């Protein structure tokens, strides 16, 4: 983890060098999702949402750890698939197994920051918010650098544009799917 913070690309290259079997990479994703779900649940127990606050999807998932973990595993699998396949469209060299490792390791790093944020929230709440912002920045940087290392890309700006485009197109497609399945609330006209 320390190497990931200091030299992310080298850390990911070292992780790839371990030649972990696909089952271990899936295990990493599942463990990170389970740990994150437990920490989210603990967060709702320690700092409950007011009863009159509207229930949002994140809160509903955080009080049901199994659903939260399943959602995170599915999201990680989709992210790894897109990371591998979209990268190949742009002549990248990475495959799904290494993309899954990248996503799993980024999730593991985020779990560590989530635990730190939860502990800080109990002692010094304003600092917890800054840790949350820092973890989002770190996740973004890691996604870009791991993508570059995974596919052999050299231009970080093009990687950022590719990631943004992929997120926008995927979000659009998922929202159409959700609307088609009736999962989105109707908006009054």
Tab-separated table of C-alpha atoms in Angstrom:
chain	number	residue	atom	x	y	z
A	1	UNK	CA	0.000	0.000	0.000
A	2	UNK	CA	2.852	2.359	0.775
A	3	UNK	CA	4.431	1.685	-2.608
A	4	UNK	CA	1.053	2.368	-4.245
A	5	UNK	CA	0.955	5.793	-2.624
A	6	UNK	CA	4.554	6.597	-3.588
A	7	UNK	CA	4.892	4.937	-7.006
A	8	UNK	CA	1.515	3.659	-8.244
A	9	UNK	CA	2.669	2.353	-11.624
A	10	UNK	CA	5.562	0.448	-10.088
A	11	UNK	CA	3.245	-0.970	-7.422
A	12	UNK	CA	0.816	-2.216	-10.058
A	13	UNK	CA	3.660	-3.696	-12.100
A	14	UNK	CA	4.773	-5.555	-8.974
A	15	UNK	CA	1.221	-6.822	-8.359
A	16	UNK	CA	1.036	-8.078	-11.937
A	17	UNK	CA	4.400	-9.761	-11.464
A	18	UNK	CA	2.922	-11.942	-8.725
A	19	UNK	CA	1.026	-13.824	-11.459
A	20	UNK	CA	-1.926	-14.451	-9.166
A	21	UNK	CA	-4.531	-16.877	-10.487
A	22	UNK	CA	-7.861	-15.433	-11.602
A	23	UNK	CA	-9.539	-16.896	-8.499
A	24	UNK	CA	-7.224	-14.849	-6.252
A	25	UNK	CA	-8.021	-11.703	-8.213
A	26	UNK	CA	-11.740	-12.342	-7.794
A	27	UNK	CA	-11.061	-13.026	-4.123
A	28	UNK	CA	-9.422	-9.621	-3.794
A	29	UNK	CA	-12.486	-7.938	-5.327
A	30	UNK	CA	-14.899	-9.889	-3.099
A	31	UNK	CA	-12.863	-9.221	0.066
A	32	UNK	CA	-12.654	-5.501	-0.694
A	33	UNK	CA	-16.404	-5.353	-1.368
A	34	UNK	CA	-17.208	-7.246	1.832
A	35	UNK	CA	-14.929	-5.051	3.944
A	36	UNK	CA	-16.368	-1.897	2.404
A	37	UNK	CA	-19.931	-3.086	3.021
A	38	UNK	CA	-19.142	-3.844	6.665
A	39	UNK	CA	-17.513	-0.438	7.137
A	40	UNK	CA	-20.501	1.291	5.501
A	41	UNK	CA	-22.849	-0.609	7.804
A	42	UNK	CA	-20.765	0.339	10.858
A	43	UNK	CA	-20.841	3.942	9.684
A	44	UNK	CA	-24.642	3.923	9.604
A	45	UNK	CA	-24.714	2.426	13.097
A	46	UNK	CA	-22.247	4.929	14.540
A	47	UNK	CA	-23.632	7.958	12.729
A	48	UNK	CA	-27.278	7.269	11.882
A	49	UNK	CA	-29.117	9.213	9.214
A	50	UNK	CA	-31.937	11.348	10.672
A	51	UNK	CA	-35.331	9.643	10.462
A	52	UNK	CA	-36.883	12.494	8.468
A	53	UNK	CA	-34.107	12.456	5.825
A	54	UNK	CA	-35.121	11.057	2.435
A	55	UNK	CA	-33.759	7.567	1.808
A	56	UNK	CA	-31.256	7.477	-1.023
A	57	UNK	CA	-29.815	4.423	-2.758
A	58	UNK	CA	-26.471	4.624	-0.944
A	59	UNK	CA	-28.155	4.672	2.462
A	60	UNK	CA	-30.429	1.769	1.567
A	61	UNK	CA	-27.412	-0.255	0.413
A	62	UNK	CA	-25.314	0.668	3.450
A	63	UNK	CA	-27.914	-0.770	5.847
A	64	UNK	CA	-28.028	-4.004	3.836
A	65	UNK	CA	-24.390	-5.160	3.653
A	66	UNK	CA	-25.115	-8.158	1.396
A	67	UNK	CA	-26.725	-5.938	-1.221
A	68	UNK	CA	-23.915	-3.406	-0.904
A	69	UNK	CA	-21.229	-6.071	-1.358
A	70	UNK	CA	-23.030	-7.654	-4.307
A	71	UNK	CA	-23.438	-4.249	-5.958
A	72	UNK	CA	-19.759	-3.490	-5.463
A	73	UNK	CA	-18.641	-6.843	-6.898
A	74	UNK	CA	-20.891	-6.349	-9.935
A	75	UNK	CA	-19.599	-2.798	-10.383
A	76	UNK	CA	-15.989	-3.971	-10.084
A	77	UNK	CA	-16.585	-6.701	-12.664
A	78	UNK	CA	-18.135	-4.185	-15.076
A	79	UNK	CA	-15.296	-1.731	-14.451
A	80	UNK	CA	-12.664	-4.405	-15.093
A	81	UNK	CA	-14.416	-5.515	-18.272
A	82	UNK	CA	-14.640	-1.938	-19.557
A	83	UNK	CA	-11.048	-1.209	-18.521
A	84	UNK	CA	-9.803	-4.188	-20.512
A	85	UNK	CA	-12.057	-3.919	-23.567
A	86	UNK	CA	-12.096	-0.147	-24.065
A	87	UNK	CA	-8.328	-0.135	-23.610
A	88	UNK	CA	-8.010	-2.738	-26.352
A	89	UNK	CA	-10.118	-0.585	-28.676
A	90	UNK	CA	-7.395	2.047	-28.306
A	91	UNK	CA	-4.677	-0.548	-28.979
A	92	UNK	CA	-3.914	-1.300	-25.352
A	93	UNK	CA	-2.293	-4.571	-24.376
A	94	UNK	CA	-3.994	-5.387	-21.064
A	95	UNK	CA	-6.445	-8.201	-20.457
A	96	UNK	CA	-9.398	-8.800	-18.144
A	97	UNK	CA	-7.428	-10.644	-15.446
A	98	UNK	CA	-5.000	-7.756	-14.963
A	99	UNK	CA	-7.826	-5.222	-15.180
A	100	UNK	CA	-9.618	-7.136	-12.422
A	101	UNK	CA	-6.426	-7.005	-10.347
A	102	UNK	CA	-6.188	-3.242	-10.907
A	103	UNK	CA	-9.802	-2.659	-9.895
A	104	UNK	CA	-9.473	-4.979	-6.890
A	105	UNK	CA	-6.345	-3.236	-5.669
A	106	UNK	CA	-7.865	0.228	-6.076
A	107	UNK	CA	-10.893	-0.989	-4.109
A	108	UNK	CA	-8.570	-2.330	-1.406
A	109	UNK	CA	-6.855	1.039	-1.147
A	110	UNK	CA	-10.253	2.727	-0.871
A	111	UNK	CA	-11.268	0.362	1.942
A	112	UNK	CA	-8.180	1.428	3.895
A	113	UNK	CA	-9.137	5.069	3.428
A	114	UNK	CA	-12.758	4.284	4.307
A	115	UNK	CA	-11.606	2.760	7.607
A	116	UNK	CA	-9.418	5.787	8.299
A	117	UNK	CA	-12.290	8.112	7.455
A	118	UNK	CA	-14.681	6.242	9.745
A	119	UNK	CA	-12.213	6.337	12.649
A	120	UNK	CA	-11.528	10.030	12.053
A	121	UNK	CA	-15.248	10.779	11.879
A	122	UNK	CA	-15.564	9.698	15.493
A	123	UNK	CA	-12.683	11.866	16.687
A	124	UNK	CA	-12.473	14.843	14.337
A	125	UNK	CA	-15.445	14.991	11.911
A	126	UNK	CA	-14.236	17.889	9.717
A	127	UNK	CA	-11.021	16.017	8.942
A	128	UNK	CA	-13.056	12.966	7.883
A	129	UNK	CA	-14.568	14.968	5.043
A	130	UNK	CA	-11.116	15.918	3.805
A	131	UNK	CA	-10.037	12.276	3.941
A	132	UNK	CA	-13.080	11.393	1.839
A	133	UNK	CA	-12.140	13.997	-0.777
A	134	UNK	CA	-8.526	12.811	-0.713
A	135	UNK	CA	-9.595	9.210	-1.258
A	136	UNK	CA	-11.644	10.214	-4.318
A	137	UNK	CA	-8.665	12.074	-5.752
A	138	UNK	CA	-6.412	9.096	-5.036
A	139	UNK	CA	-8.862	6.680	-6.677
A	140	UNK	CA	-8.980	8.869	-9.786
A	141	UNK	CA	-5.184	9.092	-10.009
A	142	UNK	CA	-4.820	5.344	-9.476
A	143	UNK	CA	-7.354	4.526	-12.195
A	144	UNK	CA	-5.470	6.692	-14.682
A	145	UNK	CA	-1.996	5.423	-13.746
A	146	UNK	CA	-3.033	1.759	-13.519
A	147	UNK	CA	-4.749	2.066	-16.912
A	148	UNK	CA	-1.554	3.472	-18.371
A	149	UNK	CA	0.481	0.634	-16.869
A	150	UNK	CA	-2.063	-2.027	-17.832
A	151	UNK	CA	-2.270	-1.054	-21.481
A	152	UNK	CA	1.134	0.517	-22.071
A	153	UNK	CA	-0.355	3.964	-22.737
A	154	UNK	CA	1.937	6.975	-22.471
A	155	UNK	CA	-0.357	10.024	-22.584
A	156	UNK	CA	-2.279	10.559	-19.304
A	157	UNK	CA	-4.525	13.219	-20.861
A	158	UNK	CA	-5.805	10.789	-23.484
A	159	UNK	CA	-6.361	8.176	-20.772
A	160	UNK	CA	-8.393	10.682	-18.737
A	161	UNK	CA	-10.474	11.558	-21.812
A	162	UNK	CA	-11.004	7.862	-22.559
A	163	UNK	CA	-12.109	7.161	-18.992
A	164	UNK	CA	-14.474	10.149	-18.964
A	165	UNK	CA	-15.998	9.112	-22.274
A	166	UNK	CA	-16.413	5.526	-21.103
A	167	UNK	CA	-18.071	6.633	-17.861
A	168	UNK	CA	-20.460	8.937	-19.715
A	169	UNK	CA	-21.472	6.364	-22.334
A	170	UNK	CA	-21.817	3.596	-19.730
A	171	UNK	CA	-23.884	5.825	-17.442
A	172	UNK	CA	-26.157	6.761	-20.333
A	173	UNK	CA	-26.622	3.123	-21.362
A	174	UNK	CA	-27.292	2.005	-17.768
A	175	UNK	CA	-29.821	4.806	-17.247
A	176	UNK	CA	-31.679	3.738	-20.404
A	177	UNK	CA	-31.650	0.141	-19.166
A	178	UNK	CA	-32.884	1.204	-15.720
A	179	UNK	CA	-35.647	3.323	-17.230
A	180	UNK	CA	-36.678	0.474	-19.537
A	181	UNK	CA	-36.883	-1.903	-16.577
A	182	UNK	CA	-38.857	0.632	-14.538
A	183	UNK	CA	-36.122	1.100	-11.950
A	184	UNK	CA	-36.044	4.899	-12.220
A	185	UNK	CA	-38.804	7.012	-10.659
A	186	UNK	CA	-41.069	8.878	-13.009
A	187	UNK	CA	-40.375	12.584	-13.316
A	188	UNK	CA	-43.466	14.789	-13.471
A	189	UNK	CA	-43.631	16.928	-16.607
